[in-house]
PDB file of C-alpha atoms in Angstrom:
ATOM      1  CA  UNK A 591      55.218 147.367  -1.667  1.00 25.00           C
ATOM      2  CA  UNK A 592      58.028 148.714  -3.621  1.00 32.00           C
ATOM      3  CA  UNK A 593      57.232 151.189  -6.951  1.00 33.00           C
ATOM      4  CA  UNK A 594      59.517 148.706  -9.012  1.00 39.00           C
ATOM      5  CA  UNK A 595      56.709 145.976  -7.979  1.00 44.00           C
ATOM      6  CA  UNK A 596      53.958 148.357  -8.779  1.00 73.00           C
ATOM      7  CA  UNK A 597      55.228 148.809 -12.598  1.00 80.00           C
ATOM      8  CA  UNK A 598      53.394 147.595 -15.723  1.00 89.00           C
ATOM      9  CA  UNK A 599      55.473 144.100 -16.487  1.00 90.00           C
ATOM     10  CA  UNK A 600      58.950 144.417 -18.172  1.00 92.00           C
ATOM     11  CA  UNK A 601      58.526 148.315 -17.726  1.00 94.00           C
ATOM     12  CA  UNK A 602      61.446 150.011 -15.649  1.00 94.00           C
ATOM     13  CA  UNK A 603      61.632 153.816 -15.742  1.00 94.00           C
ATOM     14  CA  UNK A 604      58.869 154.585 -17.299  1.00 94.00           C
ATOM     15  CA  UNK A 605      58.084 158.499 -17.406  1.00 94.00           C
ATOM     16  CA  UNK A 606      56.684 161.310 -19.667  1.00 94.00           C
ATOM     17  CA  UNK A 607      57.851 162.670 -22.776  1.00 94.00           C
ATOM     18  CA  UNK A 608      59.016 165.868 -23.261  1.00 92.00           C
ATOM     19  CA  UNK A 609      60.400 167.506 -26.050  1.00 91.00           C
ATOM     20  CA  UNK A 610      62.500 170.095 -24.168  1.00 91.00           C
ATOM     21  CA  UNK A 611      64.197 167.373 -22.716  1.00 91.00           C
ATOM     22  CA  UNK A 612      63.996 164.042 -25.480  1.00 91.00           C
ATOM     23  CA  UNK A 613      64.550 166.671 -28.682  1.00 89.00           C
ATOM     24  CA  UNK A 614      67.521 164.032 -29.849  1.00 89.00           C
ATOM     25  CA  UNK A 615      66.045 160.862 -28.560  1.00 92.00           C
ATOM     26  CA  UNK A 616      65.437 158.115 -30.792  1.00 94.00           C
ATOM     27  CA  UNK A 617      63.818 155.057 -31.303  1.00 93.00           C
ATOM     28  CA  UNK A 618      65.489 152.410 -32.886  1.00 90.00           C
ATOM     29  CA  UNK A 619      63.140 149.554 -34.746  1.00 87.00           C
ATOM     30  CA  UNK A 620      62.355 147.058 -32.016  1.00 88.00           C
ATOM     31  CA  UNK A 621      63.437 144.026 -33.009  1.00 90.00           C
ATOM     32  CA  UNK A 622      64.964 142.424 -29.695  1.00 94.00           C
ATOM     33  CA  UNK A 623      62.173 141.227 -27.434  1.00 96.00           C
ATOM     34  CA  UNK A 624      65.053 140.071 -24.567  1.00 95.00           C
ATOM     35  CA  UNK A 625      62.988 142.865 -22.951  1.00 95.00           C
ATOM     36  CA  UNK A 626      60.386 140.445 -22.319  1.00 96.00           C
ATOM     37  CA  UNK A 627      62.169 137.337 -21.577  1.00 95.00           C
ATOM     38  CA  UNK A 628      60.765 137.099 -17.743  1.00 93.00           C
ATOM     39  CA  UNK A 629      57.364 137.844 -18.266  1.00 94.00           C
ATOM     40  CA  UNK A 630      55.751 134.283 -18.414  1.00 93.00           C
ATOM     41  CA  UNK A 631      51.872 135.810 -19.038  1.00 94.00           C
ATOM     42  CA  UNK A 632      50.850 139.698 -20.604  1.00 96.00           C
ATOM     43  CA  UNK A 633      47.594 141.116 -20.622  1.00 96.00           C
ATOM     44  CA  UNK A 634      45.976 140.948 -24.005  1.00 98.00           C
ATOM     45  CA  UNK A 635      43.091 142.684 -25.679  1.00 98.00           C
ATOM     46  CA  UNK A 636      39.731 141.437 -26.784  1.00 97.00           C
ATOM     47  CA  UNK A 637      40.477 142.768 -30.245  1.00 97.00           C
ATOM     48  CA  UNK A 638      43.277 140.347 -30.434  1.00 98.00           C
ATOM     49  CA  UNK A 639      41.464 137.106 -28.394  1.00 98.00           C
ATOM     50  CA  UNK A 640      41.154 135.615 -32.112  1.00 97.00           C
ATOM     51  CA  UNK A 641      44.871 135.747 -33.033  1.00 97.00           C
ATOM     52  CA  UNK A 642      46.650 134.491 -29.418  1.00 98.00           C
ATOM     53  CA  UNK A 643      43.979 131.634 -29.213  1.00 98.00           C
ATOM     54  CA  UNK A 644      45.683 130.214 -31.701  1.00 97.00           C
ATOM     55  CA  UNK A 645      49.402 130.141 -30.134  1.00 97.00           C
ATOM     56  CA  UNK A 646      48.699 130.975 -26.465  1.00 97.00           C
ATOM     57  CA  UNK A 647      46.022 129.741 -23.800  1.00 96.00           C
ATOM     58  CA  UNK A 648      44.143 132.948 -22.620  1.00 98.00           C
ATOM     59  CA  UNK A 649      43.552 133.268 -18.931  1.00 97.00           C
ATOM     60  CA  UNK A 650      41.931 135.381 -16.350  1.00 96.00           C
ATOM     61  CA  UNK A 651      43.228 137.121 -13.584  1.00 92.00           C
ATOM     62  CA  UNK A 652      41.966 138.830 -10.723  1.00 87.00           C
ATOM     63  CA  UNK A 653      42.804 142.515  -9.645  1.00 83.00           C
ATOM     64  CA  UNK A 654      42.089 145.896  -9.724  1.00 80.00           C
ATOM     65  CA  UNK A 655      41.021 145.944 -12.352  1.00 86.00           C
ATOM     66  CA  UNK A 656      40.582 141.992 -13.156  1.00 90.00           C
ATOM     67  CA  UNK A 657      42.532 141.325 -16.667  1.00 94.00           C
ATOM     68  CA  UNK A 658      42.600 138.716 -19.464  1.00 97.00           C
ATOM     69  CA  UNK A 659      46.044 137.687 -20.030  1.00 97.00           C
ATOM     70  CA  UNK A 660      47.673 135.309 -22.275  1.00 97.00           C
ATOM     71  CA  UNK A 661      50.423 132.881 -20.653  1.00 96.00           C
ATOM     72  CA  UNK A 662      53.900 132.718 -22.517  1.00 96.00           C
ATOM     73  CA  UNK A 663      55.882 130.057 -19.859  1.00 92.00           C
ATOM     74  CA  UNK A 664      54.683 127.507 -17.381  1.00 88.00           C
ATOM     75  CA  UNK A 665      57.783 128.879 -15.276  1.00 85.00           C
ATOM     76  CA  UNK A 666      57.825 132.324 -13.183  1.00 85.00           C
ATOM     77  CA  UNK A 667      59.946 134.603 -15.053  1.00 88.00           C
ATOM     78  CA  UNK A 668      60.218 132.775 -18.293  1.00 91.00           C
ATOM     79  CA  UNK A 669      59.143 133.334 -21.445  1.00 95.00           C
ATOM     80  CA  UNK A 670      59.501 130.158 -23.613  1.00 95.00           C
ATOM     81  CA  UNK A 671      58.719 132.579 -26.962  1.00 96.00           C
ATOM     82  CA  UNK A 672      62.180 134.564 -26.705  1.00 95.00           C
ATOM     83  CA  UNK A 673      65.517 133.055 -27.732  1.00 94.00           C
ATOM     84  CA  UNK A 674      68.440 133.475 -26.551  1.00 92.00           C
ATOM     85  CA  UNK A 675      69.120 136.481 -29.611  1.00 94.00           C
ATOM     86  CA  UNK A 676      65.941 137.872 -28.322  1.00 95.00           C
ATOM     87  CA  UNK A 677      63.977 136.478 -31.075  1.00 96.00           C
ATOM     88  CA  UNK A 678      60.336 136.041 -30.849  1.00 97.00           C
ATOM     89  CA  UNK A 679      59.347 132.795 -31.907  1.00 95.00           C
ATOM     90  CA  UNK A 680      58.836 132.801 -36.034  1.00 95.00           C
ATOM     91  CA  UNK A 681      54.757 132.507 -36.940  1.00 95.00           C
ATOM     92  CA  UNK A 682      53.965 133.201 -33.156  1.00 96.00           C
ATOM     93  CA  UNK A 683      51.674 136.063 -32.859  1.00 97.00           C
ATOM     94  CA  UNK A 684      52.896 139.071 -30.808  1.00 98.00           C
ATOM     95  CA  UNK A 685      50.536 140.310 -27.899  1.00 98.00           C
ATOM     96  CA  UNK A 686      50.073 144.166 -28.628  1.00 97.00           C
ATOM     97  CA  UNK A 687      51.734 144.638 -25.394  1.00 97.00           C
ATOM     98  CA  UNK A 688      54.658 143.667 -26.443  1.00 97.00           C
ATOM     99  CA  UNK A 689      54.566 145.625 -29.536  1.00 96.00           C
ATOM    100  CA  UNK A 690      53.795 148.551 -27.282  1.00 96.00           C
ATOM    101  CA  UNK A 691      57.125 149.056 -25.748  1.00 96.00           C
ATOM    102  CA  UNK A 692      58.838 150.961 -24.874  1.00 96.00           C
ATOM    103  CA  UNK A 693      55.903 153.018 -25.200  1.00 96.00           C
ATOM    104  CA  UNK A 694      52.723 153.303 -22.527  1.00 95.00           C
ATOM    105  CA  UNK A 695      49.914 155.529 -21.255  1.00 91.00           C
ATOM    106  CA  UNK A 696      49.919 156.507 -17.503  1.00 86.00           C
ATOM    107  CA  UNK A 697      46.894 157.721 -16.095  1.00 77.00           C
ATOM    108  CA  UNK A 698      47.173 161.105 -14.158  1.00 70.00           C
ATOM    109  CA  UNK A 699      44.003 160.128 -11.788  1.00 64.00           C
ATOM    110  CA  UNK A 700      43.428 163.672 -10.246  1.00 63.00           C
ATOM    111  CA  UNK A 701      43.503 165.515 -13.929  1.00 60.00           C
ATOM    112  CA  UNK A 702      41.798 161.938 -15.049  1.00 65.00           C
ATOM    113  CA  UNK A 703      43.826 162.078 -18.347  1.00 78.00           C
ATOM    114  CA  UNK A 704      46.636 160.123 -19.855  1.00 85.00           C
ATOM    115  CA  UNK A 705      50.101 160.741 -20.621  1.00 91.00           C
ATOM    116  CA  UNK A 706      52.270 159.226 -23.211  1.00 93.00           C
ATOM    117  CA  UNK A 707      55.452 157.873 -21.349  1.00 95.00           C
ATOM    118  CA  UNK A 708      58.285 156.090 -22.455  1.00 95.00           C
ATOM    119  CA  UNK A 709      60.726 153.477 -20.629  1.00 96.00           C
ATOM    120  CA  UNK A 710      64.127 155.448 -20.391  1.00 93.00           C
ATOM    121  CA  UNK A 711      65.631 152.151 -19.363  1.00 94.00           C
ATOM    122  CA  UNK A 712      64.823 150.306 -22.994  1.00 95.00           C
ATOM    123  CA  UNK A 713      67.505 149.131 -25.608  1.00 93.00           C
ATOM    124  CA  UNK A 714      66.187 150.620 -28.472  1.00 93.00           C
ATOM    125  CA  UNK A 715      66.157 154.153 -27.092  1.00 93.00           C
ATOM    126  CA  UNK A 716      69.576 156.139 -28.269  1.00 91.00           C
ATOM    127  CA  UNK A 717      70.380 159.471 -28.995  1.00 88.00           C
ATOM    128  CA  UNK A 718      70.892 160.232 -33.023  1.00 78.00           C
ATOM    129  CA  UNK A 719      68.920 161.727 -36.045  1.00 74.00           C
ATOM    130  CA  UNK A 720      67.493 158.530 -37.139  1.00 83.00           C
ATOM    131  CA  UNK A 721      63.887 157.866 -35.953  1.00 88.00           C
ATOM    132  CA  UNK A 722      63.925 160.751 -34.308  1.00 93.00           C
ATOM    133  CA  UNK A 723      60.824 161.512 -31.383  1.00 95.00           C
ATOM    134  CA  UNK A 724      60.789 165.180 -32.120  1.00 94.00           C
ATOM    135  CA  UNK A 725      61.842 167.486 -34.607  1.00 92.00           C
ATOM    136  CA  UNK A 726      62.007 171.532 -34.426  1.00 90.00           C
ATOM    137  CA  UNK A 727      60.174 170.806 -30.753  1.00 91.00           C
ATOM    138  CA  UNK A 728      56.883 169.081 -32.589  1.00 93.00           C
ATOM    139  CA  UNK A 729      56.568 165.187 -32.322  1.00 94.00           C
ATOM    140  CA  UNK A 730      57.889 163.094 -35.662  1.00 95.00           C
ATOM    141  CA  UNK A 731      55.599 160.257 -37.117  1.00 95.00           C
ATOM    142  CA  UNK A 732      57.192 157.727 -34.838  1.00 94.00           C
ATOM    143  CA  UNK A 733      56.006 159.869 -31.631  1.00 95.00           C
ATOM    144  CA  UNK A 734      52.392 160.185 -33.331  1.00 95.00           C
ATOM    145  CA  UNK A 735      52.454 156.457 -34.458  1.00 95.00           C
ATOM    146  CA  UNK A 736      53.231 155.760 -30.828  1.00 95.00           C
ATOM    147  CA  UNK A 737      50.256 158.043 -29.322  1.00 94.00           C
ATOM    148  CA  UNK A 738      47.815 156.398 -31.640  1.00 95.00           C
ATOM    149  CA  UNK A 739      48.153 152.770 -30.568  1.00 96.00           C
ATOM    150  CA  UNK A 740      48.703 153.913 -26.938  1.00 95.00           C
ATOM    151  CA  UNK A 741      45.505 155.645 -27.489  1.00 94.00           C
ATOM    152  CA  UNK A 742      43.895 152.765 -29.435  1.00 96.00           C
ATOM    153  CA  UNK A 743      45.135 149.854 -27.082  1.00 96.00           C
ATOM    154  CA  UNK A 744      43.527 151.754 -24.042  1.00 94.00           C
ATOM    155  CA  UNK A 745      40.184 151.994 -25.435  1.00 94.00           C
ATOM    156  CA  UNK A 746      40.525 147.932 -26.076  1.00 96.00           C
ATOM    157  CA  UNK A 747      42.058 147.614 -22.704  1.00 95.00           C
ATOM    158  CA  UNK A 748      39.227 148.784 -21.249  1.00 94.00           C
ATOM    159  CA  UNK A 749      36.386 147.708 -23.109  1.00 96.00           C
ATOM    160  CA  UNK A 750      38.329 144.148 -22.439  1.00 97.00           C
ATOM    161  CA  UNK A 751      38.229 144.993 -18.445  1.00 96.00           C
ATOM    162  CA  UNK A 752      34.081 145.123 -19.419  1.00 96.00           C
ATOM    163  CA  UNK A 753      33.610 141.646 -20.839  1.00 97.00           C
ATOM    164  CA  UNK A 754      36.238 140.449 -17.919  1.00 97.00           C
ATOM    165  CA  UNK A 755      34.054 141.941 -15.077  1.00 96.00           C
ATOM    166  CA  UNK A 756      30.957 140.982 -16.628  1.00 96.00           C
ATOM    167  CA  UNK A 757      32.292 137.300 -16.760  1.00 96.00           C
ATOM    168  CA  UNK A 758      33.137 137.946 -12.588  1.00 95.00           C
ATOM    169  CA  UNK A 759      29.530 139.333 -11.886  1.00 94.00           C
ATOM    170  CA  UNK A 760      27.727 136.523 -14.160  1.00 95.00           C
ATOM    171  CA  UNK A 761      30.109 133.870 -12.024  1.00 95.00           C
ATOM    172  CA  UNK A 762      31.455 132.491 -14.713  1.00 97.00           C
ATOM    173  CA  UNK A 763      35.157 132.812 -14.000  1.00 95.00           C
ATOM    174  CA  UNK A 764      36.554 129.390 -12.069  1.00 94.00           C
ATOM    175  CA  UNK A 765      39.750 128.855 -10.054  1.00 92.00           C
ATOM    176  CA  UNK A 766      42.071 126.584 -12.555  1.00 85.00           C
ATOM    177  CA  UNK A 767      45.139 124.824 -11.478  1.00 79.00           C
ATOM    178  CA  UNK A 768      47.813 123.482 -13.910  1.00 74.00           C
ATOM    179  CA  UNK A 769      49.881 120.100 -12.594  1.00 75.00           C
ATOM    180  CA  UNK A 770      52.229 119.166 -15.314  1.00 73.00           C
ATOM    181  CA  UNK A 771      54.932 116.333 -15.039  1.00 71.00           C
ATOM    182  CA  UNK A 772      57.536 116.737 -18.184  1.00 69.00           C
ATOM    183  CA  UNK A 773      59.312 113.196 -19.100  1.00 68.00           C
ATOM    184  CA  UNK A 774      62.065 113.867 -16.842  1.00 69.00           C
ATOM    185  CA  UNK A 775      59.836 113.477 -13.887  1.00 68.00           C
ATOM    186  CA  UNK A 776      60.111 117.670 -12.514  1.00 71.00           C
ATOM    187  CA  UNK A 777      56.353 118.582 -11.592  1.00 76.00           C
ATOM    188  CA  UNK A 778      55.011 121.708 -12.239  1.00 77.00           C
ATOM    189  CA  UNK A 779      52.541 123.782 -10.527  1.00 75.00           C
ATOM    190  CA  UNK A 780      50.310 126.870 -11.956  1.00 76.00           C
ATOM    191  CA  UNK A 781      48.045 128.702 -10.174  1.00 79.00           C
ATOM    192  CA  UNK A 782      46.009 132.111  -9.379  1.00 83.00           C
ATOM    193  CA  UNK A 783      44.452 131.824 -12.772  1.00 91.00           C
ATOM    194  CA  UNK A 784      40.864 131.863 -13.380  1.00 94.00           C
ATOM    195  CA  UNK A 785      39.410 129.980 -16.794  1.00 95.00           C
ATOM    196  CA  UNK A 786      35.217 130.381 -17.983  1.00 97.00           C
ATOM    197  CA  UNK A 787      33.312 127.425 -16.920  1.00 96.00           C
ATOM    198  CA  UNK A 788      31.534 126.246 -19.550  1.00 96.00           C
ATOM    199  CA  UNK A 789      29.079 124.400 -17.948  1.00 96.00           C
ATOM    200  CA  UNK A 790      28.395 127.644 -16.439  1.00 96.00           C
ATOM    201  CA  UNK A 791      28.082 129.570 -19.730  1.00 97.00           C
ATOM    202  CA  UNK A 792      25.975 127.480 -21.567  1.00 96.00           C
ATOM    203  CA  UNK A 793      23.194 128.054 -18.535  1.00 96.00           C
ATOM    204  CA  UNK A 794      22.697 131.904 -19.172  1.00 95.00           C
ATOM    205  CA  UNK A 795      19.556 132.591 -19.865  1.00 95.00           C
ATOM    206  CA  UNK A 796      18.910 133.723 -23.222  1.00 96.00           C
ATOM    207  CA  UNK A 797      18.057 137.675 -22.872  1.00 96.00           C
ATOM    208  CA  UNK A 798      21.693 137.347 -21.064  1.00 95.00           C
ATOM    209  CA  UNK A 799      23.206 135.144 -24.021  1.00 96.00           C
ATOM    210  CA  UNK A 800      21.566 137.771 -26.598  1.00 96.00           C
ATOM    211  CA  UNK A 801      23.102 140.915 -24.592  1.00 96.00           C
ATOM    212  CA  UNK A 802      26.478 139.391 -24.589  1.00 97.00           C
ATOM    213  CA  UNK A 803      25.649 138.699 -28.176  1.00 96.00           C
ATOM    214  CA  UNK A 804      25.031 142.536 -28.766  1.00 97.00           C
ATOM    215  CA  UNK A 805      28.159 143.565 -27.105  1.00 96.00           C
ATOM    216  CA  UNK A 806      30.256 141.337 -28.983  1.00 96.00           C
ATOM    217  CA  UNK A 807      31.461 139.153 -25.888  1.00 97.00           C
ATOM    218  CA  UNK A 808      30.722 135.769 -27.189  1.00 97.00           C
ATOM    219  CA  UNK A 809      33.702 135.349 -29.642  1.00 97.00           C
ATOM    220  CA  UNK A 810      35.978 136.369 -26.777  1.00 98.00           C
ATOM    221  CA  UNK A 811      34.501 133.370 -25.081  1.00 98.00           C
ATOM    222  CA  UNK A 812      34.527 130.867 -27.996  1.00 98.00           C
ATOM    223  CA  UNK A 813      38.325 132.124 -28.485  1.00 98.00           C
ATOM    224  CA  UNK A 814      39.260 131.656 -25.079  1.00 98.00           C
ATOM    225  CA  UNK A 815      37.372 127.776 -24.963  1.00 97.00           C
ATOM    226  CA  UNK A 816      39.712 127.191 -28.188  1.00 97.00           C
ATOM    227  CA  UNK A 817      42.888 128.597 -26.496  1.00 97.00           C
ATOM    228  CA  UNK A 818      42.567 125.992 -24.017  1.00 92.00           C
ATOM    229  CA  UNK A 819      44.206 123.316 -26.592  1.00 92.00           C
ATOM    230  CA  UNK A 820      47.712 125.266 -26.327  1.00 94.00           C
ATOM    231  CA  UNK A 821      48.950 124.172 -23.150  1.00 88.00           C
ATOM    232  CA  UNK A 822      50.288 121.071 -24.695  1.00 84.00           C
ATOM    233  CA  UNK A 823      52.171 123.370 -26.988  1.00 87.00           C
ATOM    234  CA  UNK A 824      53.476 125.109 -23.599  1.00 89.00           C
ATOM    235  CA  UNK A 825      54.256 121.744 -21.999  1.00 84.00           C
ATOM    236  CA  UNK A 826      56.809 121.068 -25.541  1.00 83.00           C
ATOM    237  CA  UNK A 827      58.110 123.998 -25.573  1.00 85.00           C
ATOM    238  CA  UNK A 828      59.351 123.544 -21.689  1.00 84.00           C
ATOM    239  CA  UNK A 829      60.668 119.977 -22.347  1.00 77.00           C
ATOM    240  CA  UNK A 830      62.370 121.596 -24.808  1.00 77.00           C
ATOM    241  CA  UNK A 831      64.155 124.496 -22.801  1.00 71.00           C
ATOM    242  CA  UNK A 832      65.785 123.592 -19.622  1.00 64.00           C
ATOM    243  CA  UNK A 833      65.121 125.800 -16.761  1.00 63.00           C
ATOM    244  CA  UNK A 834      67.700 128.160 -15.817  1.00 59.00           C
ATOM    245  CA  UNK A 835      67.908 128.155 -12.296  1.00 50.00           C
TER     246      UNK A 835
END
């Protein structure tokens, strides 16, 4: 397997910041998500399950570790959210992955720490005085900004990759496959996601229900069993935009 496989989705040269070397790099307000136009799922947070049930159907995958995702395209590679200007749909919520970029923590495993990196390969990066990453050698407000929702979206990231194994040890995550036929007769296939089986939930016991009570799981579930209703909205949405190859 290749290192450009390995990369974090829509991520290309990722690598550490430096201010020796990025003193006149700057960031310029992200407001083209073309960046994103072949991811067709991101992984989202369980601080944000209540927001993308409403606009996306949230989905499980397995891995290492397992992650919750939320899926943007029926399609590999497309993302029916972006436009053609690389305009994210208007009243859509944005996953905090996406808002992320081109920023993103790397984890050094042997020093068990992480390290604030940037994509050197994104649009928005230039070289100029506005929005400025450093300034006299010290990070500017848009560096810190940056390190605190890095910093913030790991700690979410991994409680999330809590709830998601404790959903794979209670055997409550289900193979799911998607067959959709659009009104022009093309068939469509989705697979290698997992959704909750709710039969399945509703049989914990109730110490189990009350501990997943305590640690705050049971919205994520509810919000996920509500997501569910959006793959109609998917199905429109790819009726509506031809595929491209």
């Amino acid at each position: 397997m290749s290192t450009q496989q390995t990369l974090p989705a829509f991520y290309q040269r990722p690598r550490p910041l430096a201010a020796e070397r990025d003193g006149d790099l700057s960031l310029a307000p992200v407001t083209d998500y073309r960046f994103a136009t072949g991811a067709n799922s991101v992984p989202v947070i369980g601080a944000e399950f209540t927001l993308a049930c409403k606009h996306y159907p949230i989905l499980f995958l397995d891995g290492a570790p397992p992650q919750a995702v939320v899926l943007l395209g029926l399609r590999n590679g497309e993302n029916l959210f972006v436009d053609a200007e690389g305009g994210w749909e208007p009243g859509a919520y944005i996953p905090a992955y996406v808002r992320r970029y081109p920023f993103i923590f790397l984890e050094n495993r042997e020093k068990a720490e992480f390290t604030l990196c940037i994509d050197e390969a994104a649009a928005s990066l230039g070289r100029g005085s506005a929005n400025k990453l450093f300034d006299g050698g010290q990070p500017t407000e848009v560096t810190r900004n940056a390190l605190a929702f890095c910093s913030d979206y790991q700690g979410h990231y991994n409680a999330t990759t809590d709830f998601v194994e404790a959903l794979q040890k209670a055997g409550l995550l289900v193979e799911n496959r998607a067959d959709v036929t659009l009104k022009d007769g093309q068939k469509l296939s989705l697979a290698g996601f997992k959704v909750i089986d709710e039969g399945k939930f509703n049989q914990l016991s109730a110490e189990e229900f009350e501990r997943w009570r305590q640690r705050g799981w049971l919205p994520l579930v509810y919000a996920h069993f509500v997501s569910v209703s959006n793959w109609a909205g998917l199905v429109d949405r790819t009726v509506q935009r031809p595929a491209t190859n």
